[in-house]
PDB file of C-alpha atoms in Angstrom:
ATOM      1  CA  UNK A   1       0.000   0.000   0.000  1.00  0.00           C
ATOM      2  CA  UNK A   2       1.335   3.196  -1.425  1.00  0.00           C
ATOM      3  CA  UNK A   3       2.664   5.773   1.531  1.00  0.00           C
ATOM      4  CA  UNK A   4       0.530   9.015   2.485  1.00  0.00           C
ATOM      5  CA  UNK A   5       1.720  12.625   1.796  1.00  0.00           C
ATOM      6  CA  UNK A   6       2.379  13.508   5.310  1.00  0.00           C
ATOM      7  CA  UNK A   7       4.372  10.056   5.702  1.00  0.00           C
ATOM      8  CA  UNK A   8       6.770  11.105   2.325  1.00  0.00           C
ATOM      9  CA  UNK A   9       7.074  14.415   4.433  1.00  0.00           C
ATOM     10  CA  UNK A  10       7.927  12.620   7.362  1.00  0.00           C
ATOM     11  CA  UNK A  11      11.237  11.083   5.586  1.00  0.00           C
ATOM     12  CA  UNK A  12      11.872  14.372   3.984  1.00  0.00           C
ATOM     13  CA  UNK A  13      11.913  15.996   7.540  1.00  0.00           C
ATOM     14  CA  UNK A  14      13.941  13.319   8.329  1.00  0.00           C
ATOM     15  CA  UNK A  15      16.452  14.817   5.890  1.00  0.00           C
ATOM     16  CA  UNK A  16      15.820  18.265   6.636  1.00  0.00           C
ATOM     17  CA  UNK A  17      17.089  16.988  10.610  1.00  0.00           C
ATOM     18  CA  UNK A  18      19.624  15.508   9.189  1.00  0.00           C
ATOM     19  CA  UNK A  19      21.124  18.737   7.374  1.00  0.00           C
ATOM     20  CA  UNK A  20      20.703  20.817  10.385  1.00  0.00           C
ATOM     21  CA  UNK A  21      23.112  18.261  12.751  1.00  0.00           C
ATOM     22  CA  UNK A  22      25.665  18.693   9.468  1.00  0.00           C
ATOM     23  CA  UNK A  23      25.071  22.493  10.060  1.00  0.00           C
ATOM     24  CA  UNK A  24      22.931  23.047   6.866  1.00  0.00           C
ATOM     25  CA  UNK A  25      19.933  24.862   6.358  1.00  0.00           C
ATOM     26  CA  UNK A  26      17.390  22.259   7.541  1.00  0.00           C
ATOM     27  CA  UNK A  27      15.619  21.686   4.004  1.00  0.00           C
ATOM     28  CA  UNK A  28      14.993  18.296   2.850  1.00  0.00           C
ATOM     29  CA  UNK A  29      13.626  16.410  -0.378  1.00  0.00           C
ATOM     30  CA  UNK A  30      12.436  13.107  -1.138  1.00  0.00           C
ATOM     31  CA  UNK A  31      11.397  11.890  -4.935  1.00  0.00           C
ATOM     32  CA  UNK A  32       9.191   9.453  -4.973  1.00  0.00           C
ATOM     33  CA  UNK A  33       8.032   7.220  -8.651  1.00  0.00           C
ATOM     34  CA  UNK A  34       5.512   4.685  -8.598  1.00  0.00           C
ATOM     35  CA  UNK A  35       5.175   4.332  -4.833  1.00  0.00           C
ATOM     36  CA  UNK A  36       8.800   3.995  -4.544  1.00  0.00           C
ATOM     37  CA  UNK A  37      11.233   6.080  -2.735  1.00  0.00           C
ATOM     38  CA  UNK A  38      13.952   6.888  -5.563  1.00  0.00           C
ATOM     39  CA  UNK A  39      16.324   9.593  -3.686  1.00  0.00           C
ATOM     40  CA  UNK A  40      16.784  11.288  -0.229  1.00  0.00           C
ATOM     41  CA  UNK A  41      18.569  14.270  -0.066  1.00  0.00           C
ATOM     42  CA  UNK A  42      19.313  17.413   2.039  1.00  0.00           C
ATOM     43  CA  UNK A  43      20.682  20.870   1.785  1.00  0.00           C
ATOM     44  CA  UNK A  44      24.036  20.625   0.992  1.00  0.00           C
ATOM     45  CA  UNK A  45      25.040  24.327   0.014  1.00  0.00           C
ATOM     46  CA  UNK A  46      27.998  24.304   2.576  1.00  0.00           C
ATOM     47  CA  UNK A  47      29.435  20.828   2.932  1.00  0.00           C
ATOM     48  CA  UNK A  48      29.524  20.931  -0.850  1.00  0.00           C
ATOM     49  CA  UNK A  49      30.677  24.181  -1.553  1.00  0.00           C
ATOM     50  CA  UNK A  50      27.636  24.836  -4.153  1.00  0.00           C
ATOM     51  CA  UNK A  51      25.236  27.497  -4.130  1.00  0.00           C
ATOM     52  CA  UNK A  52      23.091  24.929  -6.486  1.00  0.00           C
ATOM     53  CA  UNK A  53      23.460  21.820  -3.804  1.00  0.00           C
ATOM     54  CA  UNK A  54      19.599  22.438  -2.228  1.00  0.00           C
ATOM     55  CA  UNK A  55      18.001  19.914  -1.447  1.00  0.00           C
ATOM     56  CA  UNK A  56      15.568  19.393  -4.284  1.00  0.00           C
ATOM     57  CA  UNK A  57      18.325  19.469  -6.739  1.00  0.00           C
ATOM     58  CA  UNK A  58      20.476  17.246  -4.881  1.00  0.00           C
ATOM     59  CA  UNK A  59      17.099  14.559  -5.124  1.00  0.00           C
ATOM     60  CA  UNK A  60      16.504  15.557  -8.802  1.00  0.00           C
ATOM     61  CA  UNK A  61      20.282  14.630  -9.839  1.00  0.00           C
ATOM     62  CA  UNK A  62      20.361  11.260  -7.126  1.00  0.00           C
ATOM     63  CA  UNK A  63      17.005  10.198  -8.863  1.00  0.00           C
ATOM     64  CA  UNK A  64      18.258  11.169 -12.982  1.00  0.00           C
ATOM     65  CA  UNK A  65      21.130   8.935 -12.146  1.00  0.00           C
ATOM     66  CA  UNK A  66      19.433   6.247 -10.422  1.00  0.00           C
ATOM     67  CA  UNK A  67      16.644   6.353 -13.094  1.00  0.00           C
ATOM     68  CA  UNK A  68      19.357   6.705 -16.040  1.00  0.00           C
ATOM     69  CA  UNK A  69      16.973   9.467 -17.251  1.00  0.00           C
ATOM     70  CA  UNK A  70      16.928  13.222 -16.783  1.00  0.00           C
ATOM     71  CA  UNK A  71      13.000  13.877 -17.224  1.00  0.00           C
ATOM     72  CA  UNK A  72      11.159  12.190 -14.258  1.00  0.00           C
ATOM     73  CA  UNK A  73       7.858  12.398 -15.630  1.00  0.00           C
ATOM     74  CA  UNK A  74       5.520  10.580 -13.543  1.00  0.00           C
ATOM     75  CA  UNK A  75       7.585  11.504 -10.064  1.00  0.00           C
ATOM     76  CA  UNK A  76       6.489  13.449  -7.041  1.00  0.00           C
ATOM     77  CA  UNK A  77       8.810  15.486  -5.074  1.00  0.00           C
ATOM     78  CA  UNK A  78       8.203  16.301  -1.316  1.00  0.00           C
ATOM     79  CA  UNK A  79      10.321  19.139  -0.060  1.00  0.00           C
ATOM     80  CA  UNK A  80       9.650  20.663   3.374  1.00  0.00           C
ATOM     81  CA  UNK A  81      10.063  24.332   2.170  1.00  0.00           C
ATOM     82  CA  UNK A  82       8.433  25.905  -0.670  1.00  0.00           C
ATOM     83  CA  UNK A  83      11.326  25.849  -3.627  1.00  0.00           C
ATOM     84  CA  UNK A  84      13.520  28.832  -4.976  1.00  0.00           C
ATOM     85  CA  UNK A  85      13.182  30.187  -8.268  1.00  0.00           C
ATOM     86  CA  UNK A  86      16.198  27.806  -9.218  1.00  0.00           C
ATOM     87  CA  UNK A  87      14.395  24.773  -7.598  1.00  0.00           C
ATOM     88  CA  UNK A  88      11.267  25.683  -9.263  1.00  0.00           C
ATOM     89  CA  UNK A  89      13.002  25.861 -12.535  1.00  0.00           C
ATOM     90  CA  UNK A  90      14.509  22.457 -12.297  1.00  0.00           C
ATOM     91  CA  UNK A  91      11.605  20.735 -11.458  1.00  0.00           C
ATOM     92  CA  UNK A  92      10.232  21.991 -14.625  1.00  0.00           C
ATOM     93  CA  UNK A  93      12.838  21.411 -16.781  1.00  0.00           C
ATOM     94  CA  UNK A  94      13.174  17.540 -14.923  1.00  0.00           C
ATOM     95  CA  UNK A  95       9.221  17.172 -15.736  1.00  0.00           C
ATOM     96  CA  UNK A  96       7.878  16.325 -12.265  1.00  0.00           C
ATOM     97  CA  UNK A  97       4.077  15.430 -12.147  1.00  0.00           C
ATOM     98  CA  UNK A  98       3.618  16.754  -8.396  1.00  0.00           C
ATOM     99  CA  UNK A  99       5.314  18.654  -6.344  1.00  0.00           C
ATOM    100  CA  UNK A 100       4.314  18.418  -2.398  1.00  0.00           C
ATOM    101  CA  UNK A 101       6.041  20.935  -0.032  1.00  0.00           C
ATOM    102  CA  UNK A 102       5.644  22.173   3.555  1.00  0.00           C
ATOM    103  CA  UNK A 103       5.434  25.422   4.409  1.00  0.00           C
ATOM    104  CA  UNK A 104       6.050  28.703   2.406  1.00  0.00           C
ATOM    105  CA  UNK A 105       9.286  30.854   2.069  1.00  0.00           C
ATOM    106  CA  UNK A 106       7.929  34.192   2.453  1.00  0.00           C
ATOM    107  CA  UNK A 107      11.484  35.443   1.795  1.00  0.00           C
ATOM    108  CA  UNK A 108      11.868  33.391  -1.319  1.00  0.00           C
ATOM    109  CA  UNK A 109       9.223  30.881  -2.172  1.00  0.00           C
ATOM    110  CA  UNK A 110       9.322  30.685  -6.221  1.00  0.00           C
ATOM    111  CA  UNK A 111       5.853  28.719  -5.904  1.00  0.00           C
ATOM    112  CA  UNK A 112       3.300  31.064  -4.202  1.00  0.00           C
ATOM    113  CA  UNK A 113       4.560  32.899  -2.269  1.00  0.00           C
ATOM    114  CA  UNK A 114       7.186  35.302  -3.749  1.00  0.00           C
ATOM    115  CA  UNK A 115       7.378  34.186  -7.232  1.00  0.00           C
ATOM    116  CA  UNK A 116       4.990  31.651  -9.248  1.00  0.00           C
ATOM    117  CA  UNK A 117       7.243  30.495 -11.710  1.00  0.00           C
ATOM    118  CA  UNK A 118       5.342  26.703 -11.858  1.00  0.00           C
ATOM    119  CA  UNK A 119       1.957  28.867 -13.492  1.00  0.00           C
ATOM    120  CA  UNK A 120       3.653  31.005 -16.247  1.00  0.00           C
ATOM    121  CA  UNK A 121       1.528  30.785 -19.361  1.00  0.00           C
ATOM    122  CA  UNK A 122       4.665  29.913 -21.297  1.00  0.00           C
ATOM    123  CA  UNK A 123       5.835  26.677 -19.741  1.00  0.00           C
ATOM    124  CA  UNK A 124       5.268  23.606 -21.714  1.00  0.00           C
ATOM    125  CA  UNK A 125       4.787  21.935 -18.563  1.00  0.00           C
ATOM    126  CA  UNK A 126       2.406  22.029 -15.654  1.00  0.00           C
ATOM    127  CA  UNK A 127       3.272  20.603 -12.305  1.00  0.00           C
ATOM    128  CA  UNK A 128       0.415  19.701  -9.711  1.00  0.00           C
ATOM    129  CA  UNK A 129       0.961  21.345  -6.091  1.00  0.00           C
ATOM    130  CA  UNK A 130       0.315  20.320  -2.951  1.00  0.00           C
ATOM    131  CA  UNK A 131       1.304  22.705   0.158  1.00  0.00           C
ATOM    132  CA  UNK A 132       0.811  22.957   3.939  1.00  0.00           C
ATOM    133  CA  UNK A 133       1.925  19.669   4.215  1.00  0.00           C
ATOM    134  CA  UNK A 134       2.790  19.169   7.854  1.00  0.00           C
ATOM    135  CA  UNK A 135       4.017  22.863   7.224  1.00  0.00           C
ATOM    136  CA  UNK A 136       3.963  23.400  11.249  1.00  0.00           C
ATOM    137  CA  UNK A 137       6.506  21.106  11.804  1.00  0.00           C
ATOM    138  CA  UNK A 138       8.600  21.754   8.707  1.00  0.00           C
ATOM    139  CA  UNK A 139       8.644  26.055   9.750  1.00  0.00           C
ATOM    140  CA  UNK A 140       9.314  24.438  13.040  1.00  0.00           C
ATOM    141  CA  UNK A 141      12.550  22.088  12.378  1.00  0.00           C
ATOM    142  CA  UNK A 142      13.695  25.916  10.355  1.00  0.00           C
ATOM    143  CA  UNK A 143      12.522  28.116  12.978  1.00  0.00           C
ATOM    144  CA  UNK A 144      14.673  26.172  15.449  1.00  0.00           C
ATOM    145  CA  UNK A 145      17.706  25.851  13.504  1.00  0.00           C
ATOM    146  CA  UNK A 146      17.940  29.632  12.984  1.00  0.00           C
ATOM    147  CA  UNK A 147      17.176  30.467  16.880  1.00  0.00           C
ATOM    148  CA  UNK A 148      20.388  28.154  18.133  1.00  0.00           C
ATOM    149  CA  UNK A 149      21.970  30.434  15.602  1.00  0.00           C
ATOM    150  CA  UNK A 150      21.487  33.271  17.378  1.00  0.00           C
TER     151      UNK A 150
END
């Protein structure tokens, strides 16, 4: 029986933990294709030395690989914050079906919130959004991670 969206977002907070203890923005991804879990991945901007190395695009690269294909048409990816304009942009371009995130990035959010790049009239590809999934305790693993900062 195929997992529930809050139980993808469950392993994707998992990830999102997992950056924080590594010292990375606590953001974290999960791609999911037929019911199967196809890649993990969290924020790994620092530890990586890459502005690009968020944690969608580290899942959409782990998943082309794994797959052997760079469109992943058919996939769904769960992220627990609301993707950049970059992240939007590559989930485009990597053809996701369905993209499920957590709470909003007022500050950045390329979804709804600042920016909807996913609706421009232009794309030759729509994605299906889900948000506000378990978005209290995705704000909450962020919201934490920038207090100890402090």
């Amino acid at each position: 029986m195929p997992m529930t969206d809050p139980e993808y977002m469950q392993l994707a907070l998992e990830q999102a933990r997992a950056a924080a203890r590594a010292g990375e923005v606590p953001v974290g991804a999960v791609l999911v294709l037929d019911g199967r879990v196809v890649a993990r991945a969290a924020n790994r901007t620092i530890t990586d030395g890459d502005p690009t190395a968020h944690a969608e695009i580290v899942a959409l690269r782990a998943a082309a690989k794994e797959l052997g294909n760079y469109r992943l048409g058919g996939a769904t990816l769960y992220v627990t914050l609301e993707p950049c304009a970059m992240c939007a942009g590559a989930v485009v371009q990597a053809r996701i079906a369905r993209l499920v995130y957590g709470c909003d990035d007022l500050k950045g959010g390329a979804v709804r919130s600042c920016f909807a790049v996913l609706d421009h009239p232009a794309l030759n590809h729509r994605v299906e959004v889900a948000s506000g999934v378990l978005a209290e305790e995705c704000a909450a693993t962020l919201q934490s991670f920038f207090a100890a900062r402090r």
